[in-house]
DNA sequence: GTCGTCCCTGTACCTGCCTACAGGGTCAAG
DNA sequence: CTTGACCCTGTAGGCAGGTACAGGGACGAC
């Protein structure tokens, strides 16, 4: 499968594929006689994984780690496990944060149903309390 | 309170405060006779809100919306409510995604306890399925 | 009054993640 | 055998979110 077909199927720009290859996220695919990239079918699934993990807040560097973790096989398992557990802890914390945020928003929405008088905003109060915990994420 | 004190208390760079002011996220504080910014105590809480919301995946533009939503008072309530509800829906979806991701990781970690034979990685399979749903986020 | 430390404004630069050329080759259709 | 759609490499640009000067003023301690 050629670059634009893969890109089209996954919904990314062709340039993005070359960019991923350049930064080492995707392996270089074999080339046709004319020098065109010829991706295997599995590249579709792989790329969907990348885009989805990214949508979940992982950086491309982290996605790369996840991929290695995924394809490393039994022998990498102990190192991979540590990585997976630390990512899992990140996720737990992140989920808890988002749940609190969501609850705050729900509370805020509920105050909209009150009579015009007794309104105040719970959002600021609930969010402003704890400090960020892991500076490595959030770039973005 | 002066710039560096506020920055220090919240754990951000002083330049970041000026940057936020420039982009309209923070109101211009009053100035001392010598032209120095003099922030009120409430700025600490406000900034913590900003950094925290940001850590939860909101962009600075979204944070600004949230702040307006927060301080808008009763009359903005209907518009604010719509905004809050759409953000809440975003959060729900995001939480569900992250939970699936976490469960996949947990499953992966569990395979590490299996005998060396029957291992395969559930991560790729579980994540690669659905497509991103909202392209407006994802900056970062 | 002159250090040293802080503050000011303005502009330039950096990282992550793309996206867009420029300049040129491949290839199938007509 | 030329035209058009695609592909290649390489380099530059763009946006978000900061961060880092440069050049100069404000102030308290001595």
PDB file of C-alpha atoms in Angstrom, chain B residues 6-109:
ATOM      1  CA  UNK B   6       3.158  35.219  42.600  1.00  0.00           C
ATOM      2  CA  UNK B   7       5.163  33.169  40.112  1.00  0.00           C
ATOM      3  CA  UNK B   8       7.095  31.548  42.937  1.00  0.00           C
ATOM      4  CA  UNK B   9       3.988  30.664  44.929  1.00  0.00           C
ATOM      5  CA  UNK B  10       2.308  28.997  41.988  1.00  0.00           C
ATOM      6  CA  UNK B  11       5.445  27.485  40.554  1.00  0.00           C
ATOM      7  CA  UNK B  12       5.527  29.195  37.192  1.00  0.00           C
ATOM      8  CA  UNK B  13       8.017  31.445  35.457  1.00  0.00           C
ATOM      9  CA  UNK B  14       7.517  35.200  35.847  1.00  0.00           C
ATOM     10  CA  UNK B  15       7.591  35.500  32.076  1.00  0.00           C
ATOM     11  CA  UNK B  16       4.644  33.155  31.936  1.00  0.00           C
ATOM     12  CA  UNK B  17       2.554  35.611  33.949  1.00  0.00           C
ATOM     13  CA  UNK B  18       3.325  38.383  31.504  1.00  0.00           C
ATOM     14  CA  UNK B  19       2.583  36.012  28.667  1.00  0.00           C
ATOM     15  CA  UNK B  20      -0.821  35.180  30.145  1.00  0.00           C
ATOM     16  CA  UNK B  21      -1.549  38.848  30.585  1.00  0.00           C
ATOM     17  CA  UNK B  22      -0.550  39.546  26.976  1.00  0.00           C
ATOM     18  CA  UNK B  23      -2.875  36.907  25.626  1.00  0.00           C
ATOM     19  CA  UNK B  24      -5.718  38.184  27.788  1.00  0.00           C
ATOM     20  CA  UNK B  25      -5.949  35.254  30.150  1.00  0.00           C
ATOM     21  CA  UNK B  26      -5.072  37.325  33.205  1.00  0.00           C
ATOM     22  CA  UNK B  27      -6.403  40.820  33.775  1.00  0.00           C
ATOM     23  CA  UNK B  28      -3.825  43.551  34.038  1.00  0.00           C
ATOM     24  CA  UNK B  29      -3.155  44.019  37.739  1.00  0.00           C
ATOM     25  CA  UNK B  30      -2.847  47.490  39.266  1.00  0.00           C
ATOM     26  CA  UNK B  31       0.626  49.019  39.239  1.00  0.00           C
ATOM     27  CA  UNK B  32       2.703  50.452  42.029  1.00  0.00           C
ATOM     28  CA  UNK B  33       3.977  54.024  41.789  1.00  0.00           C
ATOM     29  CA  UNK B  34       7.132  52.717  40.145  1.00  0.00           C
ATOM     30  CA  UNK B  35       5.180  50.820  37.521  1.00  0.00           C
ATOM     31  CA  UNK B  36       5.491  47.381  39.113  1.00  0.00           C
ATOM     32  CA  UNK B  37       2.585  44.934  38.863  1.00  0.00           C
ATOM     33  CA  UNK B  38       0.817  44.483  42.185  1.00  0.00           C
ATOM     34  CA  UNK B  39      -1.291  41.316  42.165  1.00  0.00           C
ATOM     35  CA  UNK B  40      -4.100  40.739  44.667  1.00  0.00           C
ATOM     36  CA  UNK B  41      -3.958  37.616  46.856  1.00  0.00           C
ATOM     37  CA  UNK B  42      -6.752  36.064  44.825  1.00  0.00           C
ATOM     38  CA  UNK B  43      -4.395  35.823  41.854  1.00  0.00           C
ATOM     39  CA  UNK B  44      -2.721  32.832  43.501  1.00  0.00           C
ATOM     40  CA  UNK B  45      -5.928  30.843  43.501  1.00  0.00           C
ATOM     41  CA  UNK B  46      -6.779  31.981  40.013  1.00  0.00           C
ATOM     42  CA  UNK B  47      -3.452  30.901  38.621  1.00  0.00           C
ATOM     43  CA  UNK B  48      -3.612  27.558  40.354  1.00  0.00           C
ATOM     44  CA  UNK B  49      -6.941  27.087  38.667  1.00  0.00           C
ATOM     45  CA  UNK B  50      -5.386  27.879  35.329  1.00  0.00           C
ATOM     46  CA  UNK B  51      -2.467  25.498  35.737  1.00  0.00           C
ATOM     47  CA  UNK B  52      -4.654  22.744  37.015  1.00  0.00           C
ATOM     48  CA  UNK B  53      -7.273  23.027  34.315  1.00  0.00           C
ATOM     49  CA  UNK B  54      -4.429  23.042  31.849  1.00  0.00           C
ATOM     50  CA  UNK B  55      -3.021  19.921  33.425  1.00  0.00           C
ATOM     51  CA  UNK B  56      -6.420  18.325  32.845  1.00  0.00           C
ATOM     52  CA  UNK B  57      -6.067  18.870  29.143  1.00  0.00           C
ATOM     53  CA  UNK B  58      -7.805  22.190  28.583  1.00  0.00           C
ATOM     54  CA  UNK B  59      -6.123  24.622  26.254  1.00  0.00           C
ATOM     55  CA  UNK B  60      -5.486  28.162  27.418  1.00  0.00           C
ATOM     56  CA  UNK B  61      -8.371  29.324  25.242  1.00  0.00           C
ATOM     57  CA  UNK B  62     -10.627  26.848  26.981  1.00  0.00           C
ATOM     58  CA  UNK B  63      -9.317  27.881  30.364  1.00  0.00           C
ATOM     59  CA  UNK B  64     -10.244  31.411  29.479  1.00  0.00           C
ATOM     60  CA  UNK B  65     -13.756  30.284  28.623  1.00  0.00           C
ATOM     61  CA  UNK B  66     -13.974  28.431  31.902  1.00  0.00           C
ATOM     62  CA  UNK B  67     -12.889  31.510  33.783  1.00  0.00           C
ATOM     63  CA  UNK B  68     -15.532  33.634  32.120  1.00  0.00           C
ATOM     64  CA  UNK B  69     -18.039  30.918  32.807  1.00  0.00           C
ATOM     65  CA  UNK B  70     -16.940  30.984  36.401  1.00  0.00           C
ATOM     66  CA  UNK B  71     -17.107  34.682  37.019  1.00  0.00           C
ATOM     67  CA  UNK B  72     -19.871  35.606  34.621  1.00  0.00           C
ATOM     68  CA  UNK B  73     -22.610  35.746  37.248  1.00  0.00           C
ATOM     69  CA  UNK B  74     -26.258  34.717  36.920  1.00  0.00           C
ATOM     70  CA  UNK B  75     -27.017  36.434  33.638  1.00  0.00           C
ATOM     71  CA  UNK B  76     -24.475  34.538  31.607  1.00  0.00           C
ATOM     72  CA  UNK B  77     -25.816  31.349  33.033  1.00  0.00           C
ATOM     73  CA  UNK B  78     -27.600  29.992  29.998  1.00  0.00           C
ATOM     74  CA  UNK B  79     -24.717  30.447  27.632  1.00  0.00           C
ATOM     75  CA  UNK B  80     -22.362  29.227  30.309  1.00  0.00           C
ATOM     76  CA  UNK B  81     -24.473  26.176  30.863  1.00  0.00           C
ATOM     77  CA  UNK B  82     -24.220  25.098  27.259  1.00  0.00           C
ATOM     78  CA  UNK B  83     -20.489  25.508  27.364  1.00  0.00           C
ATOM     79  CA  UNK B  84     -20.235  23.582  30.599  1.00  0.00           C
ATOM     80  CA  UNK B  85     -22.367  20.767  29.244  1.00  0.00           C
ATOM     81  CA  UNK B  86     -20.315  20.396  26.120  1.00  0.00           C
ATOM     82  CA  UNK B  87     -17.133  20.350  28.170  1.00  0.00           C
ATOM     83  CA  UNK B  88     -18.697  17.786  30.439  1.00  0.00           C
ATOM     84  CA  UNK B  89     -19.526  15.549  27.503  1.00  0.00           C
ATOM     85  CA  UNK B  90     -15.928  15.894  26.348  1.00  0.00           C
ATOM     86  CA  UNK B  91     -14.753  14.878  29.769  1.00  0.00           C
ATOM     87  CA  UNK B  92     -17.047  11.847  29.914  1.00  0.00           C
ATOM     88  CA  UNK B  93     -15.749  10.612  26.591  1.00  0.00           C
ATOM     89  CA  UNK B  94     -12.180  11.278  27.586  1.00  0.00           C
ATOM     90  CA  UNK B  95     -12.618   9.471  30.877  1.00  0.00           C
ATOM     91  CA  UNK B  96     -14.117   6.458  29.129  1.00  0.00           C
ATOM     92  CA  UNK B  97     -11.200   6.398  26.701  1.00  0.00           C
ATOM     93  CA  UNK B  98      -8.667   6.573  29.460  1.00  0.00           C
ATOM     94  CA  UNK B  99     -10.436   3.877  31.424  1.00  0.00           C
ATOM     95  CA  UNK B 100     -10.299   1.555  28.457  1.00  0.00           C
ATOM     96  CA  UNK B 101      -6.659   2.401  28.014  1.00  0.00           C
ATOM     97  CA  UNK B 102      -5.994   1.715  31.672  1.00  0.00           C
ATOM     98  CA  UNK B 103      -7.837  -1.606  31.505  1.00  0.00           C
ATOM     99  CA  UNK B 104      -5.767  -2.571  28.497  1.00  0.00           C
ATOM    100  CA  UNK B 105      -2.619  -1.753  30.389  1.00  0.00           C
ATOM    101  CA  UNK B 106      -3.827  -3.772  33.367  1.00  0.00           C
ATOM    102  CA  UNK B 107      -4.476  -6.687  31.069  1.00  0.00           C
ATOM    103  CA  UNK B 108      -1.063  -6.321  29.553  1.00  0.00           C
ATOM    104  CA  UNK B 109       0.537  -6.282  32.968  1.00  0.00           C
TER     105      UNK B 109
END
